[in-house]
CSV table of C-alpha atoms and ligand atoms in Angstrom, one decimal:
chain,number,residue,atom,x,y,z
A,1,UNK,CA,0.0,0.0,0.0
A,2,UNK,CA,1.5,3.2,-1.0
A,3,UNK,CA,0.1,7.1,-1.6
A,4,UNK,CA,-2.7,6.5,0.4
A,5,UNK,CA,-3.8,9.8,2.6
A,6,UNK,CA,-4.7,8.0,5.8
A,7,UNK,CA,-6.0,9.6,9.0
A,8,UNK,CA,-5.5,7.4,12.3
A,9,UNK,CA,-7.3,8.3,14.8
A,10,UNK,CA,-5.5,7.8,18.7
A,11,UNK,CA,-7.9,7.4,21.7
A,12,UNK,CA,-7.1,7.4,25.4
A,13,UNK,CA,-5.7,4.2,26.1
A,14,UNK,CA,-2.0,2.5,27.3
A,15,UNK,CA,-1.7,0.8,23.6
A,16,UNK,CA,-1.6,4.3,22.3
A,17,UNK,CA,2.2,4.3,22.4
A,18,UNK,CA,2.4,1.5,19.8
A,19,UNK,CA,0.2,3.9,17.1
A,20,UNK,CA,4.0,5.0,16.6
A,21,UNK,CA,5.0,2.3,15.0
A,22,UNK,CA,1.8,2.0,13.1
A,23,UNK,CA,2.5,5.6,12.1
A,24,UNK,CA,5.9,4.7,11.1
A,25,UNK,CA,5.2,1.8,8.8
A,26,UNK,CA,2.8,3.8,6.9
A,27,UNK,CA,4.8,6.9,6.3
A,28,UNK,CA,7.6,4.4,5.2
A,29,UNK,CA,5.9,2.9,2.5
A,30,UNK,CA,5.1,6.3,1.2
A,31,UNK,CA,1.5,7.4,2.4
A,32,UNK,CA,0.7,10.6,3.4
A,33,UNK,CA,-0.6,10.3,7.9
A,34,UNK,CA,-2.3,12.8,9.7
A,35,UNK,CA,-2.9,12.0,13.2
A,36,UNK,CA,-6.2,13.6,15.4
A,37,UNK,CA,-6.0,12.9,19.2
A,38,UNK,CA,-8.6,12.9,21.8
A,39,UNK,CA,-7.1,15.0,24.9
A,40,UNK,CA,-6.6,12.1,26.9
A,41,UNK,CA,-4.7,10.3,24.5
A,42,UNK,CA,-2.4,12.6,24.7
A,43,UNK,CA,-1.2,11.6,28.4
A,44,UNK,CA,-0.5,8.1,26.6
A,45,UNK,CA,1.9,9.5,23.9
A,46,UNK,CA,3.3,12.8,23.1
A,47,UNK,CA,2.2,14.9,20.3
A,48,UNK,CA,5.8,15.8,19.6
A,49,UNK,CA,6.1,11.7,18.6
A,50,UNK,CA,3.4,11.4,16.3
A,51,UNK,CA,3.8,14.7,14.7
A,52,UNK,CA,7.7,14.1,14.1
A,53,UNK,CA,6.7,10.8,12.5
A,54,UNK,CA,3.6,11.8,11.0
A,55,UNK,CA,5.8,14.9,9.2
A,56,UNK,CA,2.2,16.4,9.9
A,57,UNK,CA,0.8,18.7,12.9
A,58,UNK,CA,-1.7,16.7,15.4
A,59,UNK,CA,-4.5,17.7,15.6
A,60,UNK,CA,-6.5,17.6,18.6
A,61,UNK,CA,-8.5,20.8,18.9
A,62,UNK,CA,-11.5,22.4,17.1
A,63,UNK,CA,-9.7,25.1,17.4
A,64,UNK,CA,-6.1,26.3,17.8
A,65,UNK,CA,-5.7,29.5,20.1
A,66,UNK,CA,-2.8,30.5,18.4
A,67,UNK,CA,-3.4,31.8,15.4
A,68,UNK,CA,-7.6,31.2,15.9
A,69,UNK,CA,-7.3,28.8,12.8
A,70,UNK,CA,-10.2,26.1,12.8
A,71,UNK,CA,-9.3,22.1,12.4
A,72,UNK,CA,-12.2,21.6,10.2
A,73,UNK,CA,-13.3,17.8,10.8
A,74,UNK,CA,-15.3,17.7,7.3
A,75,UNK,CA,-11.8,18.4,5.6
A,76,UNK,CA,-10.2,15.6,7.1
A,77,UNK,CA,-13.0,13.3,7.0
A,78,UNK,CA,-12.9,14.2,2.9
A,79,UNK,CA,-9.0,14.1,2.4
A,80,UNK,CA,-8.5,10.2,4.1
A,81,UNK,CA,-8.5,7.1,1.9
A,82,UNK,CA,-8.9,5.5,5.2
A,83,UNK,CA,-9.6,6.4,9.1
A,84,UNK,CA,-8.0,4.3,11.7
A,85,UNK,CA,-8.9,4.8,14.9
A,86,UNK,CA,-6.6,2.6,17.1
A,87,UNK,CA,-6.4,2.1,19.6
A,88,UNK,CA,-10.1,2.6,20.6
A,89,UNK,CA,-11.4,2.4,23.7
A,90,UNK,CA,-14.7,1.3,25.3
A,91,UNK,CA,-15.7,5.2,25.7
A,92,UNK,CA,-15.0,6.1,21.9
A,93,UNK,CA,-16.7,3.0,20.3
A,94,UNK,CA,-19.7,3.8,22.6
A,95,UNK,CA,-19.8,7.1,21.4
A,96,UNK,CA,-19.2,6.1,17.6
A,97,UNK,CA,-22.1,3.7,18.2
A,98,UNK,CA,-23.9,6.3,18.8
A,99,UNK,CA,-23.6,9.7,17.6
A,100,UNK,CA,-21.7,11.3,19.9
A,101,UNK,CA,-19.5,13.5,19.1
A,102,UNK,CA,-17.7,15.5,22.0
A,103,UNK,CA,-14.2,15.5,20.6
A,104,UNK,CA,-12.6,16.2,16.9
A,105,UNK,CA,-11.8,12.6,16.3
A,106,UNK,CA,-15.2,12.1,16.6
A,107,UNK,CA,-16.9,14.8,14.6
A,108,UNK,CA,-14.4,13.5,12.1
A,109,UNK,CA,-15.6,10.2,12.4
A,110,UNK,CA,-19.4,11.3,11.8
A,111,UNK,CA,-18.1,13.1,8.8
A,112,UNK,CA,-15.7,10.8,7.1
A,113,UNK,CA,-16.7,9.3,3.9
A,114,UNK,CA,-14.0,7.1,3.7
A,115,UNK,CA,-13.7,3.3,4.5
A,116,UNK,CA,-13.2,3.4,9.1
A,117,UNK,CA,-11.3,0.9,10.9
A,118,UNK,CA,-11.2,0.8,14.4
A,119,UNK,CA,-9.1,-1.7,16.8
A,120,UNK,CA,-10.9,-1.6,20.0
A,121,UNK,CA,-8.4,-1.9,23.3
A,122,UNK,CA,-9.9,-2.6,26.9
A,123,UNK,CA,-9.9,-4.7,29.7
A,124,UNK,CA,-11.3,-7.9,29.1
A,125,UNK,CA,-14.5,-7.2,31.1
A,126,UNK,CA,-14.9,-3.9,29.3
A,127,UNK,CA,-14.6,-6.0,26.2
A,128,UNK,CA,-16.8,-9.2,27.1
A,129,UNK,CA,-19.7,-6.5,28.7
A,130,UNK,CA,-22.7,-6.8,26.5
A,131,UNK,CA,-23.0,-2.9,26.1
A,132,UNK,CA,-19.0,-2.8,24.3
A,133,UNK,CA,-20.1,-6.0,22.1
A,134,UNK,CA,-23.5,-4.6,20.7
A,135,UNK,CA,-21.5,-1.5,20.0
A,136,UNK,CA,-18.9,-3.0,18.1
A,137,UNK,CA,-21.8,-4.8,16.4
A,138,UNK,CA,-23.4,-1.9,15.4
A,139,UNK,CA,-21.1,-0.3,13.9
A,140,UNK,CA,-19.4,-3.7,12.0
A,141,UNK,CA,-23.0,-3.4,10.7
A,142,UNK,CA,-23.0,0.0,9.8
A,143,UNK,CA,-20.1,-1.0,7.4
A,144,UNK,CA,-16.9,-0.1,9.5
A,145,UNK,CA,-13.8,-2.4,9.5
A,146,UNK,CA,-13.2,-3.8,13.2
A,147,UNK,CA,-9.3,-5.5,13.5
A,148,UNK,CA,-10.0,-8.0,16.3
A,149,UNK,CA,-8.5,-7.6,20.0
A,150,UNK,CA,-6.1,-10.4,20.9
A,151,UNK,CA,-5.8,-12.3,23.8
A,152,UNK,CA,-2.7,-11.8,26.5
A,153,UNK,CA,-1.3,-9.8,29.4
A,154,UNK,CA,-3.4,-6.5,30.1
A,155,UNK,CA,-2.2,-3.6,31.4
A,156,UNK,CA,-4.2,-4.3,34.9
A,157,UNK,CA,-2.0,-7.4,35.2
A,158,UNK,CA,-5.2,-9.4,34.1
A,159,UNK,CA,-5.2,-12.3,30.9
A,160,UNK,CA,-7.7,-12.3,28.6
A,161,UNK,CA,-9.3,-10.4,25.5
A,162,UNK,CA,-9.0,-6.6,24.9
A,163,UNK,CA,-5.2,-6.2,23.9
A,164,UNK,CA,-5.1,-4.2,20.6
A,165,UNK,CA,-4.0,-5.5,17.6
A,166,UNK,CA,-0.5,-5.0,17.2
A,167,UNK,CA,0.2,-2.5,14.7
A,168,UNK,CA,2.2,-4.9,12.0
A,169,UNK,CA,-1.7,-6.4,12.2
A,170,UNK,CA,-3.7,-2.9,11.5
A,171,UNK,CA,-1.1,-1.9,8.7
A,172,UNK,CA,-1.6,-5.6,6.6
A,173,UNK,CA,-5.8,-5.0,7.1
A,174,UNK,CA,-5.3,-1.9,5.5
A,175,UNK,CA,-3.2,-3.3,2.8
A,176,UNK,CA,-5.0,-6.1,2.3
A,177,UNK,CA,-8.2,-3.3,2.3
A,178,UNK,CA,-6.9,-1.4,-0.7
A,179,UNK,CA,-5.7,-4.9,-2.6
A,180,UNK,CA,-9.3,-5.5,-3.1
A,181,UNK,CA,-10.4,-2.4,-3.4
A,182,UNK,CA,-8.3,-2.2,-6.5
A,183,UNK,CA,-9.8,-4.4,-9.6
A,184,UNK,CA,-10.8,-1.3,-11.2
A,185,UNK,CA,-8.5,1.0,-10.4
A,186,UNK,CA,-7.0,3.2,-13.8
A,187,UNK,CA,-10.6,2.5,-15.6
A,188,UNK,CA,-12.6,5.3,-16.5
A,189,UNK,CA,-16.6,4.3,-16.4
A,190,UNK,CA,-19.1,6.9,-17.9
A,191,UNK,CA,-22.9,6.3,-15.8
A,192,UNK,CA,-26.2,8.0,-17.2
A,193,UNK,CA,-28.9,8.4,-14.0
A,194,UNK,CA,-32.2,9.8,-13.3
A,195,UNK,CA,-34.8,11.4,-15.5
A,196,UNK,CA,-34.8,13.8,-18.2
A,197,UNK,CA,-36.8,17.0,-18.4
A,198,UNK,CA,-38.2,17.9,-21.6
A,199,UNK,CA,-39.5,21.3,-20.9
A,200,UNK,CA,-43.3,22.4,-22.6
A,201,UNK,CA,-42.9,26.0,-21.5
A,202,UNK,CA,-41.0,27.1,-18.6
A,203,UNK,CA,-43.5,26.0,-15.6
A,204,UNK,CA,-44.2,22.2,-17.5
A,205,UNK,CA,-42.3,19.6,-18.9
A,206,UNK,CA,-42.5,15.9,-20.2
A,207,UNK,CA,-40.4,13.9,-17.5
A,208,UNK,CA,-40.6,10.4,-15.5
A,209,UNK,CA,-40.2,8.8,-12.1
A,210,UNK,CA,-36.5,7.7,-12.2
A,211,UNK,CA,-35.2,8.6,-9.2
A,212,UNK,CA,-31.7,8.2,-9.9
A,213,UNK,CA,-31.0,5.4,-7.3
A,214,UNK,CA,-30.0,2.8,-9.7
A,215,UNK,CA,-27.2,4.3,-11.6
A,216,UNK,CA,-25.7,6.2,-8.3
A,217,UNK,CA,-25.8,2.7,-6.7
A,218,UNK,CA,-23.6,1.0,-9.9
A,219,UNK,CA,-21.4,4.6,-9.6
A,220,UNK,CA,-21.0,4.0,-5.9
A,221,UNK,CA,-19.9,0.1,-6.4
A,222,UNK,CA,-17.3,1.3,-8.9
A,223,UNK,CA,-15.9,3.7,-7.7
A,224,UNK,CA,-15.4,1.4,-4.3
A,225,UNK,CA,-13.4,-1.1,-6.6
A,226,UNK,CA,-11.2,1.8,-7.3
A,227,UNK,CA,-12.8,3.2,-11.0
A,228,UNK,CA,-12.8,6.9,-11.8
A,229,UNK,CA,-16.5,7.3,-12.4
A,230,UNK,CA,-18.2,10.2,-14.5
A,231,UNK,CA,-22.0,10.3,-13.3
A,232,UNK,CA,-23.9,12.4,-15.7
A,233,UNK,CA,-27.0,12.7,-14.2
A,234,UNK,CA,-30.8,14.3,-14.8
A,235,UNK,CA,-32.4,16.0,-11.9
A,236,UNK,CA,-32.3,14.0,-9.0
A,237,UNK,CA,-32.3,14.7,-5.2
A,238,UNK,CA,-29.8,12.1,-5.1
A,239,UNK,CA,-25.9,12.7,-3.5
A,240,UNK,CA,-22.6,10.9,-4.5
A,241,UNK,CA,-20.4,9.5,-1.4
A,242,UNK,CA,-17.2,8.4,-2.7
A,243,UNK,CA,-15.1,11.3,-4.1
A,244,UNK,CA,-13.9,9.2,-7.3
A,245,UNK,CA,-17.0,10.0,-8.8
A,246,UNK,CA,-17.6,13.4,-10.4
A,247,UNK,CA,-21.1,14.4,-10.8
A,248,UNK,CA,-22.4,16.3,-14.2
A,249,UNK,CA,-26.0,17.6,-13.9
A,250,UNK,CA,-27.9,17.7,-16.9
A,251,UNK,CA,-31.5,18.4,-17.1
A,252,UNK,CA,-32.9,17.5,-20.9
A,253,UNK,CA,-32.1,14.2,-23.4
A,254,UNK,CA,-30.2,16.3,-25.4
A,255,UNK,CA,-28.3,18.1,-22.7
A,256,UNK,CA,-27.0,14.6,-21.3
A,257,UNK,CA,-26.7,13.2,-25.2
A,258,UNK,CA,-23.9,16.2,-25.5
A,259,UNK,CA,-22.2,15.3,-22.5
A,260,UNK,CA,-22.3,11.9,-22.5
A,261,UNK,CA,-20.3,11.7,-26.2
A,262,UNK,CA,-17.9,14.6,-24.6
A,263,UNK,CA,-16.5,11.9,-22.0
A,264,UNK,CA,-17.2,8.9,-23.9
A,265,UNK,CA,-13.9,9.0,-25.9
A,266,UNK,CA,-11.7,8.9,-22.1
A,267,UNK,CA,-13.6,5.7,-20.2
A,268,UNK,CA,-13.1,1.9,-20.5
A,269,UNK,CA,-16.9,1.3,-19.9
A,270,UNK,CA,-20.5,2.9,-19.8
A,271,UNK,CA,-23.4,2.0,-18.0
A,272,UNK,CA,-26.5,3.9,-19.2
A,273,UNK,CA,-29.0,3.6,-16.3
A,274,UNK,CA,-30.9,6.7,-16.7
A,275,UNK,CA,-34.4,7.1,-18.1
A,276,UNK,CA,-34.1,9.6,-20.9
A,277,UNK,CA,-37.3,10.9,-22.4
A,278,UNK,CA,-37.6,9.1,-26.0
A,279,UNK,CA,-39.9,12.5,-27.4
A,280,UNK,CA,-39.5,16.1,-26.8
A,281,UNK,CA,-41.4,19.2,-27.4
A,282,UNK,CA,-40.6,20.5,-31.4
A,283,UNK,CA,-40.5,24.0,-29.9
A,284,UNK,CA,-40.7,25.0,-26.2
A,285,UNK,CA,-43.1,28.0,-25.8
A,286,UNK,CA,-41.3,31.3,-24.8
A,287,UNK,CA,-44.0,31.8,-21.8
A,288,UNK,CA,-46.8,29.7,-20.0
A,289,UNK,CA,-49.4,28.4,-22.3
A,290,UNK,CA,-52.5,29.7,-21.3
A,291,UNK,CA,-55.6,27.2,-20.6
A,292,UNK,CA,-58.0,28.1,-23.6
A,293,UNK,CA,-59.4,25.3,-25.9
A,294,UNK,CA,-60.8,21.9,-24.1
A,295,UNK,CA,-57.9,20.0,-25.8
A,296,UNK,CA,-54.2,21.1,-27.0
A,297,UNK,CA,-52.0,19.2,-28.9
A,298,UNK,CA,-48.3,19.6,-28.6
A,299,UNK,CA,-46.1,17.9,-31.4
A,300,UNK,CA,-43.2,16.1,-30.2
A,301,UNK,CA,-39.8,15.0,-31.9
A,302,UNK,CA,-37.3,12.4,-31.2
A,303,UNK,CA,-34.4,13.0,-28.5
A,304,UNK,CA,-30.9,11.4,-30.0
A,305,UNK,CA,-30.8,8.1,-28.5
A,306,UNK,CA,-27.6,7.8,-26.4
A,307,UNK,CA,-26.8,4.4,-25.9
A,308,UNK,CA,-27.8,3.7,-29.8
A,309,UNK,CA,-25.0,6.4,-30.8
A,310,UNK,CA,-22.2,5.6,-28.3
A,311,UNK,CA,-23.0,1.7,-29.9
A,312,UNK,CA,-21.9,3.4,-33.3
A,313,UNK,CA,-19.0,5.5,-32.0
A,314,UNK,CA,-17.7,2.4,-29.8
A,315,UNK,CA,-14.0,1.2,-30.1
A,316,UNK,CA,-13.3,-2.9,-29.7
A,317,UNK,CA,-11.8,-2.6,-26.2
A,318,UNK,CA,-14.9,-0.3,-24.9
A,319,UNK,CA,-17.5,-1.8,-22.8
A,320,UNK,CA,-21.1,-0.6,-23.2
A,321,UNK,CA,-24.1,-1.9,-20.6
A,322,UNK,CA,-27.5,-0.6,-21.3
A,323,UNK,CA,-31.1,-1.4,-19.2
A,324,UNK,CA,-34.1,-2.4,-20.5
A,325,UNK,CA,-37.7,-0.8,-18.7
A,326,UNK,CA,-40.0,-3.3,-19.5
A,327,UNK,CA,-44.1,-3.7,-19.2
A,328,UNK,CA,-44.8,-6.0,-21.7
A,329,UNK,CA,-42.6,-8.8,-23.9
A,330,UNK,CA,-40.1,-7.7,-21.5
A,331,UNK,CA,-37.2,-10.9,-22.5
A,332,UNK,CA,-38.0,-10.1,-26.2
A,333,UNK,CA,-37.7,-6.3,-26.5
A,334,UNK,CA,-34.3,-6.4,-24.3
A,335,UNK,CA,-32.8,-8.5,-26.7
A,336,UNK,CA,-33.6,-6.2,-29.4
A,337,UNK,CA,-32.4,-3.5,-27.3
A,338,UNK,CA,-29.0,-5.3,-26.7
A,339,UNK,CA,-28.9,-5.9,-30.3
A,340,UNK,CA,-30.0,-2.8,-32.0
A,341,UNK,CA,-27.7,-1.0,-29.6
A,342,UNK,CA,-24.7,-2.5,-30.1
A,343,UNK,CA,-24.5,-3.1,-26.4
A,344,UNK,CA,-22.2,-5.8,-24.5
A,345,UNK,CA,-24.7,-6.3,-21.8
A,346,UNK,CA,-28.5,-5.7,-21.2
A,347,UNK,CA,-30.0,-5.2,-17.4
A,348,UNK,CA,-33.5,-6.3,-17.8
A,349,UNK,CA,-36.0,-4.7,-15.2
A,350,UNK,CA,-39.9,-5.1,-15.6
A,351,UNK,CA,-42.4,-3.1,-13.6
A,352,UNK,CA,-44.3,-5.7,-13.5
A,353,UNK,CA,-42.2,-7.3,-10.8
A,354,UNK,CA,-43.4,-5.7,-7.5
A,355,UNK,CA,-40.3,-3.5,-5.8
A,356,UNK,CA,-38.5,-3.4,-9.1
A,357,UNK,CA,-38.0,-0.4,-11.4
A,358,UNK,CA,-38.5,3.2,-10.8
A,359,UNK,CA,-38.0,4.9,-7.3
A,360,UNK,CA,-38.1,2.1,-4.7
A,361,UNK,CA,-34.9,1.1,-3.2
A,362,UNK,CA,-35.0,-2.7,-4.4
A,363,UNK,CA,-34.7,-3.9,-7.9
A,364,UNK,CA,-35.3,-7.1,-9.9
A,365,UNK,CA,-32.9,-7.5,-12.6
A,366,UNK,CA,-32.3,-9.8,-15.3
A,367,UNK,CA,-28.9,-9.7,-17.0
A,368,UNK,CA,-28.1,-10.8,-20.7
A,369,UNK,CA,-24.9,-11.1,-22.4
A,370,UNK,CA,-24.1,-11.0,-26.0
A,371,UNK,CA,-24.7,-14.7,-26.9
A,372,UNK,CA,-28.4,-14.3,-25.2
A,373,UNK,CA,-27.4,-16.0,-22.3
A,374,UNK,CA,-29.7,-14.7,-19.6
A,375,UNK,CA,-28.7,-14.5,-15.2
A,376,UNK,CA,-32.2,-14.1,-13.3
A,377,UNK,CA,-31.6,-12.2,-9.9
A,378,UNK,CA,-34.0,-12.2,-7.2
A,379,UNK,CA,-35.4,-9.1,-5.7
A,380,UNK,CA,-32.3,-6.9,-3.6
A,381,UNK,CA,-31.2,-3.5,-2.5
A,382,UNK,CA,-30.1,-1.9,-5.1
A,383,UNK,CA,-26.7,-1.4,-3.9
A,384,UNK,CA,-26.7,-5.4,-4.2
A,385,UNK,CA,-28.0,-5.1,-7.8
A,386,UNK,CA,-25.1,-2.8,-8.4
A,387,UNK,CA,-22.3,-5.0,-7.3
A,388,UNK,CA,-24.4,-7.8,-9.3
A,389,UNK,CA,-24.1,-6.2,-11.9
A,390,UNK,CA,-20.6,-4.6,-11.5
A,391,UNK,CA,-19.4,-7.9,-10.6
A,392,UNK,CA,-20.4,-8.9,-14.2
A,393,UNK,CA,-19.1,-6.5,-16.1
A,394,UNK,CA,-15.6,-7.3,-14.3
A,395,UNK,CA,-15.8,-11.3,-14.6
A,396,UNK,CA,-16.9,-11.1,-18.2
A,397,UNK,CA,-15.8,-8.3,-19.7
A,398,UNK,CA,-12.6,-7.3,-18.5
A,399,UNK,CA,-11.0,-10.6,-18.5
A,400,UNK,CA,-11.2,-10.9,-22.5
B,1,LIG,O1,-33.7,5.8,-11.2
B,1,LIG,P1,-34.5,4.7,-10.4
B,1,LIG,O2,-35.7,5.3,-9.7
B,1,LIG,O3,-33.6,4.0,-9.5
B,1,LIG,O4,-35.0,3.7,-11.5
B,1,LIG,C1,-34.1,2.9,-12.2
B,1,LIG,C2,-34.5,2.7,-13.6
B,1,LIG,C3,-35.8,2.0,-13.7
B,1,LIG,C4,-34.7,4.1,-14.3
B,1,LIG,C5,-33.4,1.9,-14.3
B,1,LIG,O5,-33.2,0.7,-13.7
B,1,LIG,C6,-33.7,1.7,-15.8
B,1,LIG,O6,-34.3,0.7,-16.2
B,1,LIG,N1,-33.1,2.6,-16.6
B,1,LIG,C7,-33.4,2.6,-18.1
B,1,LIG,C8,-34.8,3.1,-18.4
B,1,LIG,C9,-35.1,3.2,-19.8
B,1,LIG,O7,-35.2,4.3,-20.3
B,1,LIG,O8,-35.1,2.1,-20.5
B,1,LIG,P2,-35.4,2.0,-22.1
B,1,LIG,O9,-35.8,0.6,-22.3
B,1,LIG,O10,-36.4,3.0,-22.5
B,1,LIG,O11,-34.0,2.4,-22.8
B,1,LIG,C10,-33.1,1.4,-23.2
B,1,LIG,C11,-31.7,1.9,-22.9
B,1,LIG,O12,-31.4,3.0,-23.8
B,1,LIG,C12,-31.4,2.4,-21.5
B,1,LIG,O13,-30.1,2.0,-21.1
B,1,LIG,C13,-31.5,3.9,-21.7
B,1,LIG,O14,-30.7,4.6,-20.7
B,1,LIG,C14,-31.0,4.1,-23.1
B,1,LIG,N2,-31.5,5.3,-23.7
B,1,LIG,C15,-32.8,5.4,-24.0
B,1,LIG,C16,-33.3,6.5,-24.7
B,1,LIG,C17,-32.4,7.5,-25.1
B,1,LIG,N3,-32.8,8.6,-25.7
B,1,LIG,N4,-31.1,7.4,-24.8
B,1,LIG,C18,-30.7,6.3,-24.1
B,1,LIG,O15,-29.4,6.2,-23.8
């Protein structure tokens, strides 16, 4: 592991003099520390240590009287690759667990965006009590990274479970963190999401009930596995997490047509997940029209179809994955889809399965390859659809 910005996190406890060494080995191997104390951690070790090794100022304040600048916890939180918060006592992971946030290392925790580990160290009572194990529980389910206590001599002369990890331990979880994390790193993935707004005048428009959750899931899952993701996007109230993707807001078929074939040319894959109106307005009226006769016709064109024109502008080692919204002959009209497209993979949802399809958080997908061959899914979050379909597109795909 190397370049990585990583931000450990030192709590109040008698292991906190081995986070030096942890601190060490990382800045060794060429990633960037910065370490953020909670005041009592710093009667374990010295701020003097971890700064000289860090090469980095501790932080430990919200604020530093000196010069009256402000430690702002939302910067760290975004800058880290990783937060480590080792060791971490029963107090902090309570607090974690719950909300709290009393200190800077945890506001920064609440904040981060990045992958947490934490390596809890306590007595073994503290450890074994019910209150400390549903805590750690909670948050292993809340998708933080726990590296196990160990068994041994505690500090109160006692044997048992609550030593932390020793920090050779916490450095290979990291490493062995960002191997995985790193299938996909150097690809470039284009996503389309959401709606499109075809506008009738300038109060009304022709639009639909995407809600963008589908193709900021699949952006999510790849940028996790290490892609640089472009998310060009209709309007959504929908917000991206990982900072490897960057977000383009569009509002109309044409407007996300122009962007998409801009960054088409740079990316290894695209994913077109986004509803895009098939017929706009010919002309959008300069003001409101005006309710007069009992009917009113407005005549609409064709939007450029961007999946059909990317399929025409496609290079060999490009990958292109398009979805299918189905109501009726659903298996039938995908295939023509995937076909008439030039597409390497279809993602088949109907709405006639319940829970699948526009706006709910679940989705039933069917996926077919290029030789017809069809993978039924049942019904999941979709942020399990995503790496379903992610996973895919890396297992078939990429390996060629
Ligand atoms: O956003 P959510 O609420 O989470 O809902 C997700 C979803 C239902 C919108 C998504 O799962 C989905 O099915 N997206 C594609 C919807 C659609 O427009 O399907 P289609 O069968 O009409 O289009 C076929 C393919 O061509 C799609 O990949 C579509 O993005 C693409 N297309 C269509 C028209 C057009 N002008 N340009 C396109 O690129």
């Amino acid at each position: 592991m190397t370049g990585k910005n990583i931000l450990v996190g030192i709590t109040g406890g008698i292991a906190a003099y081995k986070v030096a060494i942890l601190v060490r080995l990382l800045v060794r191997n060429n990633n960037n520390v910065k370490v953020v104390m909670t005041p009592m951690a710093k009667h374990f070790i010295t701020p003097l240590t971890l700064a000289t090794l860090s090469k980095n100022p501790i932080l430990v304040d919200f604020y530093n009287p000196e010069n009256g600048d402000w430690n702002s916890h939302v910067d760290m939180g975004l800058w880290a690759d990783a937060y480590v918060i080792a060791p971490a006592t029963a107090n902090t992971i309570a607090k974690m667990a719950n909300g709290i946030a009393d200190n800077l290392l945890l506001t920064t925790y609440l904040s981060a965006k990045c992958p947490v580990f934490f390596a809890p160290s306590m007595d073994l009572d503290m450890f074994k009590h019910q209150a400390t194990q549903k805590n750690i529980q909670t948050l292993v389910e809340r998708g933080n990274f726990v590296i196990d206590a160990t068994s041994g001599e505690l500090a109160s002369g006692l044997e048992g479970k609550g030593r932390m990890a020793e920090p050779e331990i916490i450095y290979n979880s990291l490493c062995e963190y960002f191997k995985s994390d790193k299938k996909l790193s150097g690809k470039k993935v284009l996503i389309t999401a959401g709606p499109t707004y075809e506008h009738i005048d300038p109060v009304r428009f022709i639009g639909n009930h995407s809600s963008g959750k589908m193709g900021f899931a699949i952006a999510e899952e790849f940028a996790k596995q290490g892609a640089d993701v472009f998310l060009v996007s209709g309007p959504v109230k929908m917000q991206t997490e990982n900072k490897k993707i960057s977000k383009f807001d569009v509002v109309s078929a044409q407007e996300m047509y122009e962007k998409c074939i801009e960054l088409f040319k740079t990316v290894d894959i695209a994913v077109f997940a986004a509803a895009v109106a098939d017929y706009r307005p010919k002309s959008k009226a300069q003001n409101k029209i005006k309710k007069q006769n009992d009917d009113l016709k407005i005549e609409l064109e064709k939007t450029p179809d961007i999946a059909l024109n990317i399929g025409k502008i496609k290079k060999s080692s490009q990958i292109t994955v398009g979805f299918a919204l189905e109501t009726d002959n659903e298996m039938e009209n995908a295939k023509l889809k995937l076909k008439n497209k030039n597409l390497d993979l279809i993602i088949l949802n109907s709405l006639n399965d319940k829970g699948a399809g526009f706006n709910t958080d679940t989705n039933k997908i069917s996926i077919i390859r290029k030789d017809l061959s069809v993978l039924n899914f049942e019904i999941k979050t979709k942020t399990e659809v995503a790496k379903d379909i992610v996973e895919e597109i890396v297992r078939n795909l990429l390996s060629d």
